[in-house]
């Protein structure tokens, strides 16, 4: 078969007379479209039928399985190869969110942004059958497009790819790229260190199931990118918050350093770090806990399950009771529990001991035992880096402000009240609330030096986000030059939200994806008055991501300025009517 046979859809029809295996290979080389239907693509697992994307001129394929459901005996195992299908699979709806407890950042009862998010807080939602990914591309016949794979945030305990902010259509079109969003296991289903679960398999024994899921998704991308017109040798991984922590963990992972072929070629970690307390100035909040913390959580989970069932009265008694069980019995006991039972114990018992969090476990196999030291030693994937933060990250973490001298939680409303307010808010109407109804008096006025909400949040931002940023970016700069950094300053929300949120953690995500529609913060951040400026800023950011994904350099004409490498900072901002981008 000659190259000319792949130049048109009619060429694919001529290929139909070839042997089946040769035809499958040729279809992959042609971009994977079967016949004249550009929404029908042939993956290594079987055909998928997509839909028109949410943005004009885009295609979408949703809910494609990339691994077997990690249920039953596969819970707390490395992800297994997905089972192939023989008939065309409809790829028209998102796969279920992964099992988690309800938060305002999560899916609610229906795997979408709706009112049930406010009624399922702290309840088990989602499903363990959740290892699905989604793909968007421009509605063109162009091949060899760069691939951007995004991992969502949510503290590694919540989140879902069906969140409307993460719809990849606008980004795929603006960046002229393939955009992929992928689920991964969350919380104690995604990261768990229980000795009795270990079987001698180094990957599974790491406890880093969420990262292994992400690697499995990247392996799917590697094997199937060309079927959707993507270049498997030009893959960018992007993550925000917990997703950024996971991206840093993958870049420094011994598993990824050894992987042949290489699974990604650029990284975009936004608002996340990968530093342990030992890497940071005293008083900093680490973005990576030690393996000992994970072990304490795992042991506490097993013991408190036994206590909750009335089989023991306290931790010592539970430990003695469990000593009479075999390793297999403990593992079977854990796998017999429903997500609701496991998450109930986590929230009612482990949270009080500070053991309800989740994140990468530095085991030395999947996650480097010290990622910052690994960078310093050159034991990481030396690929171009585009990192970013928002200016007012700390304003989302008001409960942490006592750590920097504040008096109690600065936020006066509960999550349920916040969600109800945001769900029905009218951004183009006169303000329907005041700062005083949201921010505690001890943090007012918000702009007071030292004691105001903004000042306290900035201090938290320094010890939490910026110290970790400096740790990882400065380590990288000893090894490579191609490191770029942005700060996101947009704070043009209608009053009083510009004071309550400003350039808060996650505010850059709607701009990165070009999605300003219904979402958790959409009604309180975006109105008619700020539309022209935010849309021009978003267009520039998406074009910049496309440039970086394509060439490994974010510089492009849309910026209007030359973007120097770190430690210089590019500031993304806008007035209500126009973008405002500058270098500091």
Coordinates of C-alpha atoms in Angstrom, one line a residue, residues 42-550:
X42 CA -11.2 2.6 15.0
X43 CA -9.1 2.2 18.2
X44 CA -7.0 -0.8 19.2
X45 CA -10.0 -2.0 21.3
X46 CA -12.7 -1.5 18.7
X47 CA -14.7 1.2 16.9
X48 CA -16.1 4.2 18.7
X49 CA -18.9 6.5 17.4
X50 CA -18.5 10.1 18.5
X51 CA -20.7 13.2 18.4
X52 CA -20.4 16.8 17.4
X53 CA -18.6 18.8 20.1
X54 CA -20.1 21.5 22.2
X55 CA -18.2 24.1 20.2
X56 CA -19.0 24.5 16.4
X57 CA -16.4 22.8 14.3
X58 CA -15.4 20.1 16.8
X59 CA -15.8 16.4 17.3
X60 CA -16.0 14.6 20.6
X61 CA -15.7 11.0 21.8
X62 CA -16.8 10.5 25.4
X63 CA -16.7 7.7 27.9
X64 CA -14.0 5.5 26.2
X65 CA -12.8 2.8 28.6
X66 CA -9.0 2.6 28.9
X67 CA -8.9 -0.1 31.6
X68 CA -11.1 -2.7 33.2
X69 CA -13.3 -1.5 36.0
X70 CA -11.3 -1.6 39.2
X71 CA -13.9 -3.4 41.2
X72 CA -14.1 -6.6 43.3
X73 CA -10.7 -8.2 43.3
X74 CA -9.3 -5.4 41.1
X75 CA -9.9 -2.7 43.8
X76 CA -6.5 -1.5 44.9
X77 CA -4.8 -3.3 42.1
X78 CA -2.9 -1.7 39.2
X79 CA -5.3 -1.1 36.3
X80 CA -5.8 -4.0 33.9
X81 CA -6.1 -3.8 30.1
X82 CA -9.6 -2.9 29.0
X83 CA -11.6 -5.6 27.3
X84 CA -12.0 -5.1 23.5
X85 CA -15.4 -4.8 21.9
X86 CA -16.6 -6.2 18.6
X87 CA -19.5 -3.9 17.7
X88 CA -19.3 -0.2 17.4
X89 CA -19.4 1.5 20.8
X90 CA -21.3 4.7 21.3
X91 CA -18.8 7.3 22.7
X92 CA -21.5 10.0 23.3
X93 CA -21.7 10.3 27.0
X94 CA -19.2 10.8 29.8
X95 CA -18.3 7.8 31.9
X96 CA -19.2 7.8 35.6
X97 CA -17.3 9.9 38.0
X98 CA -15.0 7.9 40.3
X99 CA -16.2 7.0 43.8
X100 CA -15.8 9.9 46.1
X101 CA -17.6 11.8 48.8
X102 CA -19.7 14.7 47.7
X103 CA -18.1 18.1 47.7
X104 CA -19.0 21.4 46.0
X105 CA -16.4 20.5 43.4
X106 CA -17.8 17.1 42.7
X107 CA -20.5 15.5 40.5
X108 CA -23.5 15.2 42.8
X109 CA -25.9 12.3 42.0
X110 CA -26.0 12.6 38.3
X111 CA -22.4 12.9 37.0
X112 CA -23.0 16.5 36.0
X113 CA -23.3 20.0 37.3
X114 CA -26.8 20.2 38.8
X115 CA -28.6 20.9 42.0
X116 CA -27.9 17.5 43.5
X117 CA -24.3 18.6 44.2
X118 CA -25.7 20.7 47.1
X119 CA -27.7 17.7 48.5
X120 CA -25.1 15.0 48.4
X121 CA -22.3 16.8 50.3
X122 CA -20.3 14.3 52.4
X123 CA -22.2 11.3 50.9
X124 CA -20.8 8.6 48.7
X125 CA -21.2 9.5 45.0
X126 CA -19.8 8.3 41.8
X127 CA -18.8 4.7 40.9
X128 CA -15.8 2.5 41.1
X129 CA -16.4 1.6 37.5
X130 CA -14.9 4.9 36.3
X131 CA -11.8 4.4 34.2
X132 CA -13.0 6.3 31.1
X133 CA -11.5 9.1 29.0
X134 CA -12.8 11.7 26.6
X135 CA -11.4 13.1 23.4
X136 CA -12.0 16.3 21.4
X137 CA -10.5 17.5 18.1
X138 CA -11.2 20.1 15.5
X139 CA -13.7 19.1 12.8
X140 CA -11.0 18.9 10.1
X141 CA -9.0 16.2 8.4
X142 CA -5.7 17.4 9.7
X143 CA -3.4 14.7 11.1
X144 CA -0.4 14.7 13.4
X145 CA -2.0 17.2 15.8
X146 CA -0.4 17.7 19.3
X147 CA -2.2 16.0 22.1
X148 CA -3.1 17.6 25.4
X149 CA -4.1 15.3 28.2
X150 CA -5.7 17.0 31.2
X151 CA -6.0 15.6 34.8
X152 CA -8.5 17.4 37.0
X153 CA -8.1 18.9 40.4
X154 CA -10.1 18.3 43.6
X155 CA -7.5 17.6 46.3
X156 CA -7.2 14.1 44.8
X157 CA -10.4 13.2 46.7
X158 CA -13.0 14.6 44.3
X159 CA -13.6 15.8 40.8
X160 CA -14.9 14.5 37.5
X161 CA -14.3 14.9 33.8
X162 CA -18.0 15.7 33.1
X163 CA -17.5 19.0 35.0
X164 CA -18.6 21.6 32.3
X165 CA -15.4 23.6 32.9
X166 CA -13.4 20.7 31.5
X167 CA -15.2 20.3 28.2
X168 CA -12.4 20.2 25.7
X169 CA -14.1 21.4 22.6
X170 CA -13.1 25.1 22.7
X171 CA -9.5 24.3 23.7
X172 CA -9.2 21.7 20.9
X173 CA -10.5 24.2 18.3
X174 CA -8.5 27.2 19.6
X175 CA -5.3 25.3 20.1
X176 CA -5.7 23.1 17.0
X177 CA -5.0 20.1 19.1
X178 CA -6.4 16.8 20.4
X179 CA -7.7 17.3 23.9
X180 CA -8.1 14.4 26.3
X181 CA -9.6 14.4 29.8
X182 CA -9.2 11.2 31.9
X183 CA -10.7 9.9 35.1
X184 CA -8.5 8.4 37.8
X185 CA -9.4 6.8 41.1
X186 CA -9.7 9.2 44.0
X187 CA -9.1 9.3 47.7
X188 CA -8.5 6.0 49.5
X189 CA -9.4 4.2 46.3
X190 CA -6.7 6.0 44.4
X191 CA -3.9 6.3 47.1
X192 CA -3.7 3.8 49.9
X193 CA -0.9 2.2 51.8
X194 CA -2.1 -0.9 53.7
X195 CA 0.5 -3.6 54.3
X196 CA -2.0 -6.4 54.0
X197 CA -2.8 -5.4 50.4
X198 CA 0.7 -5.8 49.2
X199 CA 1.4 -8.9 47.1
X200 CA 4.9 -8.3 45.7
X201 CA 3.9 -6.4 42.6
X202 CA 6.0 -3.3 42.8
X203 CA 3.5 -1.1 40.9
X204 CA 0.4 -2.1 42.9
X205 CA 2.3 -2.2 46.2
X206 CA 3.2 1.5 45.7
X207 CA -0.4 2.4 46.6
X208 CA -0.4 5.0 43.8
X209 CA -3.4 3.6 42.0
X210 CA -4.5 7.0 40.7
X211 CA -1.2 7.6 39.1
X212 CA -1.2 4.1 37.6
X213 CA -4.6 4.9 36.2
X214 CA -3.1 8.1 34.6
X215 CA -0.2 6.1 33.2
X216 CA -2.7 3.6 31.7
X217 CA -4.6 6.5 30.1
X218 CA -1.4 7.7 28.6
X219 CA -0.6 4.3 27.3
X220 CA -4.1 4.3 25.6
X221 CA -3.2 7.7 24.1
X222 CA 0.1 6.4 22.9
X223 CA -1.6 3.5 21.1
X224 CA -4.6 5.3 19.8
X225 CA -3.7 9.0 19.2
X226 CA -3.2 8.5 15.5
X227 CA -6.7 7.1 15.2
X228 CA -8.0 10.6 16.1
X229 CA -5.5 12.5 14.1
X230 CA -3.0 13.0 17.0
X231 CA 0.7 12.6 17.2
X232 CA 1.7 10.1 19.8
X233 CA 5.2 11.5 19.9
X234 CA 3.9 14.9 20.9
X235 CA 1.8 14.6 24.1
X236 CA 1.5 17.3 26.7
X237 CA 0.2 16.4 30.1
X238 CA -1.6 19.2 32.0
X239 CA -3.1 19.2 35.4
X240 CA -4.5 21.8 37.9
X241 CA -4.2 21.7 41.7
X242 CA -4.2 18.0 42.6
X243 CA -3.9 17.3 38.9
X244 CA -0.8 19.4 38.8
X245 CA 0.7 17.6 41.8
X246 CA 0.1 14.4 39.8
X247 CA 1.7 15.8 36.7
X248 CA 4.8 16.7 38.7
X249 CA 4.8 13.2 40.2
X250 CA 4.7 11.7 36.7
X251 CA 7.5 13.9 35.4
X252 CA 9.7 12.7 38.3
X253 CA 8.4 9.1 38.4
X254 CA 11.1 6.4 38.1
X255 CA 8.5 4.4 36.2
X256 CA 8.0 7.2 33.6
X257 CA 11.8 7.8 33.4
X258 CA 12.2 4.2 32.4
X259 CA 9.2 4.0 30.1
X260 CA 10.0 3.1 26.5
X261 CA 8.5 4.7 24.5
X262 CA 8.2 7.9 26.3
X263 CA 4.6 8.7 27.1
X264 CA 4.6 12.5 27.3
X265 CA 6.8 15.3 26.0
X266 CA 5.7 18.5 27.7
X267 CA 4.1 19.3 31.0
X268 CA 1.7 22.0 32.2
X269 CA 1.3 21.9 36.0
X270 CA -1.1 24.7 37.2
X271 CA -1.3 25.6 40.9
X272 CA 0.4 22.6 42.3
X273 CA 3.8 21.5 43.6
X274 CA 5.7 18.3 44.5
X275 CA 7.8 19.3 47.6
X276 CA 7.9 17.6 51.0
X277 CA 8.4 19.6 54.1
X278 CA 12.1 18.8 54.0
X279 CA 12.4 20.6 50.7
X280 CA 10.8 23.8 51.9
X281 CA 11.5 26.7 54.3
X282 CA 10.3 26.2 57.9
X283 CA 6.6 26.8 58.3
X284 CA 5.7 25.9 54.8
X285 CA 2.8 23.6 53.9
X286 CA 4.2 20.6 51.9
X287 CA 2.5 19.6 48.6
X288 CA 3.7 16.0 49.1
X289 CA 3.4 14.0 52.3
X290 CA 5.8 11.3 53.3
X291 CA 5.1 7.6 52.8
X292 CA 4.8 7.4 56.6
X293 CA 1.7 9.6 56.5
X294 CA 0.1 7.2 54.0
X295 CA 1.0 4.2 56.1
X296 CA -0.6 5.8 59.2
X297 CA -3.8 6.5 57.2
X298 CA -3.9 2.9 55.8
X299 CA -3.5 1.3 59.3
X300 CA -6.0 3.8 60.8
X301 CA -8.6 2.9 58.1
X302 CA -8.4 -0.8 58.8
X303 CA -8.5 -0.3 62.6
X304 CA -11.4 2.1 62.5
X305 CA -13.5 -0.1 60.2
X306 CA -13.1 -2.8 62.9
X307 CA -14.1 -0.3 65.6
X308 CA -17.1 1.0 63.7
X309 CA -18.4 -2.6 63.4
X310 CA -18.1 -3.0 67.2
X311 CA -15.4 -5.7 66.9
X312 CA -13.0 -3.6 69.0
X313 CA -13.2 -0.7 71.3
X314 CA -10.1 1.3 70.4
X315 CA -7.1 1.3 68.2
X316 CA -5.0 -0.9 70.4
X317 CA -7.8 -3.5 70.7
X318 CA -8.4 -3.3 67.0
X319 CA -4.7 -3.9 66.3
X320 CA -4.8 -6.9 68.6
X321 CA -8.0 -8.2 67.0
X322 CA -6.5 -7.9 63.5
X323 CA -3.3 -9.7 64.5
X324 CA -5.3 -12.9 64.4
X325 CA -6.2 -12.4 60.8
X326 CA -4.2 -13.5 57.8
X327 CA -3.1 -11.0 55.2
X328 CA -5.6 -12.4 52.7
X329 CA -8.4 -12.0 55.3
X330 CA -7.6 -8.4 55.9
X331 CA -7.5 -7.7 52.1
X332 CA -10.8 -9.5 51.6
X333 CA -12.4 -7.6 54.5
X334 CA -11.4 -4.3 53.0
X335 CA -12.7 -5.3 49.5
X336 CA -16.0 -6.4 51.0
X337 CA -16.8 -2.8 52.2
X338 CA -18.9 -0.5 50.0
X339 CA -17.6 2.9 49.1
X340 CA -20.2 4.4 51.5
X341 CA -18.8 2.3 54.4
X342 CA -15.2 3.2 53.6
X343 CA -15.9 6.9 53.0
X344 CA -18.1 7.1 56.1
X345 CA -15.2 5.9 58.3
X346 CA -12.9 8.2 56.6
X347 CA -15.0 11.3 57.3
X348 CA -16.3 10.4 60.7
X349 CA -13.1 8.9 62.2
X350 CA -10.0 9.5 60.1
X351 CA -10.7 13.2 59.4
X352 CA -10.5 14.0 63.1
X353 CA -7.0 12.6 63.2
X354 CA -5.9 14.6 60.1
X355 CA -5.8 11.4 58.0
X356 CA -8.5 12.1 55.4
X357 CA -6.3 13.6 52.7
X358 CA -4.9 11.9 49.6
X359 CA -2.1 12.3 47.2
X360 CA 1.0 10.7 45.7
X361 CA 2.9 8.3 48.0
X362 CA 6.7 8.6 47.5
X363 CA 7.3 4.9 47.3
X364 CA 10.4 5.1 45.1
X365 CA 8.9 3.1 42.2
X366 CA 5.9 4.9 40.9
X367 CA 6.6 8.2 42.8
X368 CA 10.2 9.3 43.5
X369 CA 11.1 9.0 47.1
X370 CA 12.1 12.7 46.9
X371 CA 11.0 14.3 43.6
X372 CA 12.9 17.5 44.2
X373 CA 16.1 15.6 44.8
X374 CA 15.4 13.5 41.7
X375 CA 15.3 16.6 39.6
X376 CA 18.5 17.9 41.2
X377 CA 20.2 14.6 40.2
X378 CA 18.7 14.6 36.7
X379 CA 16.5 11.6 37.4
X380 CA 13.4 12.9 35.7
X381 CA 11.9 13.5 32.3
X382 CA 13.6 16.6 31.0
X383 CA 10.8 18.1 28.9
X384 CA 9.6 21.7 28.4
X385 CA 7.6 23.0 31.4
X386 CA 4.9 25.6 31.5
X387 CA 3.8 26.2 35.0
X388 CA 1.3 28.7 36.5
X389 CA -0.4 30.0 39.6
X390 CA -3.3 32.4 40.3
X391 CA -2.4 35.6 42.2
X392 CA -4.9 34.9 45.0
X393 CA -4.7 31.1 45.4
X394 CA -5.2 31.3 49.2
X395 CA -8.7 32.9 49.0
X396 CA -10.1 29.4 48.3
X397 CA -8.6 28.0 51.5
X398 CA -10.2 30.2 54.1
X399 CA -10.2 27.4 56.7
X400 CA -6.4 27.4 56.7
X401 CA -6.0 31.1 57.5
X402 CA -5.5 30.5 61.3
X403 CA -2.1 29.0 60.2
X404 CA -1.0 32.5 59.2
X405 CA -2.4 34.4 62.1
X406 CA -6.0 34.6 61.3
X407 CA -8.9 34.1 63.8
X408 CA -11.0 31.1 62.7
X409 CA -12.3 30.3 59.3
X410 CA -12.7 33.5 57.3
X411 CA -15.8 32.2 55.4
X412 CA -19.1 32.5 57.2
X413 CA -21.2 30.3 55.0
X414 CA -21.3 26.5 54.7
X415 CA -20.6 24.6 51.5
X416 CA -24.4 23.9 51.2
X417 CA -25.1 27.7 51.5
X418 CA -22.4 28.6 49.1
X419 CA -23.6 26.1 46.5
X420 CA -27.2 27.2 46.8
X421 CA -26.2 30.9 46.4
X422 CA -24.0 30.3 43.4
X423 CA -26.5 28.0 41.6
X424 CA -29.2 30.7 41.5
X425 CA -27.1 33.9 41.4
X426 CA -27.9 36.5 38.8
X427 CA -24.5 38.1 37.8
X428 CA -26.0 40.9 35.6
X429 CA -28.4 42.1 38.4
X430 CA -27.5 44.3 41.3
X431 CA -25.4 42.7 44.0
X432 CA -27.5 40.2 45.9
X433 CA -25.1 39.8 48.9
X434 CA -22.4 41.7 50.7
X435 CA -18.8 41.0 51.7
X436 CA -19.9 41.1 55.4
X437 CA -22.3 38.1 54.8
X438 CA -19.3 36.0 53.6
X439 CA -16.2 37.1 55.4
X440 CA -15.7 37.0 59.2
X441 CA -15.4 40.4 60.9
X442 CA -11.8 39.7 62.0
X443 CA -10.7 39.7 58.3
X444 CA -12.4 43.0 57.5
X445 CA -11.9 45.3 55.7
X446 CA -10.7 42.8 53.2
X447 CA -7.9 45.1 52.0
X448 CA -6.5 46.0 55.5
X449 CA -2.8 45.5 55.7
X450 CA -1.7 42.3 57.5
X451 CA -5.1 41.4 59.0
X452 CA -7.4 41.8 56.0
X453 CA -8.7 38.8 54.1
X454 CA -6.5 39.5 51.1
X455 CA -3.4 40.0 53.1
X456 CA -3.9 36.8 55.2
X457 CA -4.7 34.8 52.0
X458 CA -1.5 36.1 50.4
X459 CA 0.5 34.9 53.3
X460 CA -1.1 31.5 53.0
X461 CA -0.4 31.6 49.3
X462 CA 3.3 32.1 50.0
X463 CA 3.7 29.2 52.5
X464 CA 1.5 26.8 50.6
X465 CA 1.8 27.5 46.9
X466 CA 4.7 29.8 46.2
X467 CA 7.3 28.1 48.3
X468 CA 6.5 24.8 46.5
X469 CA 6.6 26.7 43.2
X470 CA 10.0 28.1 43.9
X471 CA 11.3 24.7 45.1
X472 CA 10.4 22.8 42.0
X473 CA 11.0 25.5 39.4
X474 CA 14.4 26.5 40.8
X475 CA 15.4 22.8 40.9
X476 CA 14.4 22.5 37.2
X477 CA 16.4 25.6 36.3
X478 CA 19.6 23.9 37.4
X479 CA 18.9 21.2 34.7
X480 CA 17.2 22.9 31.8
X481 CA 16.4 26.3 30.4
X482 CA 12.9 25.7 28.9
X483 CA 10.8 26.5 31.9
X484 CA 8.1 29.2 31.7
X485 CA 5.8 30.5 34.4
X486 CA 2.7 32.6 34.4
X487 CA 0.6 34.3 37.1
X488 CA -3.1 34.8 36.5
X489 CA -4.4 38.2 37.9
X490 CA -7.9 38.5 36.4
X491 CA -10.3 39.7 39.1
X492 CA -13.0 41.5 37.2
X493 CA -15.9 39.7 38.9
X494 CA -19.0 41.7 39.8
X495 CA -19.0 43.1 43.4
X496 CA -18.7 41.7 46.0
X497 CA -17.1 38.6 44.4
X498 CA -14.0 40.5 43.2
X499 CA -13.2 41.0 46.9
X500 CA -14.3 37.5 48.1
X501 CA -12.6 35.6 45.3
X502 CA -10.5 37.9 43.1
X503 CA -7.7 35.9 41.3
X504 CA -8.5 32.8 43.4
X505 CA -7.4 29.2 43.0
X506 CA -9.2 27.6 40.0
X507 CA -10.2 31.0 38.4
X508 CA -7.9 30.4 35.5
X509 CA -9.5 27.1 34.4
X510 CA -12.5 28.6 32.6
X511 CA -10.0 30.7 30.6
X512 CA -7.8 27.7 29.9
X513 CA -10.7 25.8 28.5
X514 CA -12.7 28.7 27.1
X515 CA -15.8 27.6 29.1
X516 CA -17.7 30.4 30.9
X517 CA -21.1 28.7 31.0
X518 CA -22.9 27.1 34.0
X519 CA -20.5 25.8 36.6
X520 CA -19.8 26.1 40.3
X521 CA -18.4 29.7 40.0
X522 CA -19.8 30.7 36.6
X523 CA -22.8 32.7 37.9
X524 CA -20.8 34.8 40.3
X525 CA -17.7 35.4 38.2
X526 CA -18.9 36.0 34.7
X527 CA -21.3 38.7 33.6
X528 CA -22.0 40.7 30.5
X529 CA -19.8 43.6 31.5
X530 CA -16.6 41.4 31.8
X531 CA -17.3 39.3 28.7
X532 CA -15.2 41.1 26.1
X533 CA -12.0 41.2 28.2
X534 CA -12.3 37.7 29.5
X535 CA -13.0 36.2 26.1
X536 CA -9.9 37.9 24.5
X537 CA -7.8 36.8 27.4
X538 CA -9.1 33.2 27.1
X539 CA -8.4 33.1 23.4
X540 CA -4.8 34.2 24.0
X541 CA -4.3 31.6 26.7
X542 CA -5.7 28.8 24.5
X543 CA -3.6 29.8 21.6
X544 CA -0.6 29.9 23.9
X545 CA -1.3 26.3 25.1
X546 CA -1.5 25.3 21.5
X547 CA 1.9 26.9 20.7
X548 CA 3.5 25.2 23.7
X549 CA 1.9 21.8 22.9
X550 CA 3.1 22.1 19.3

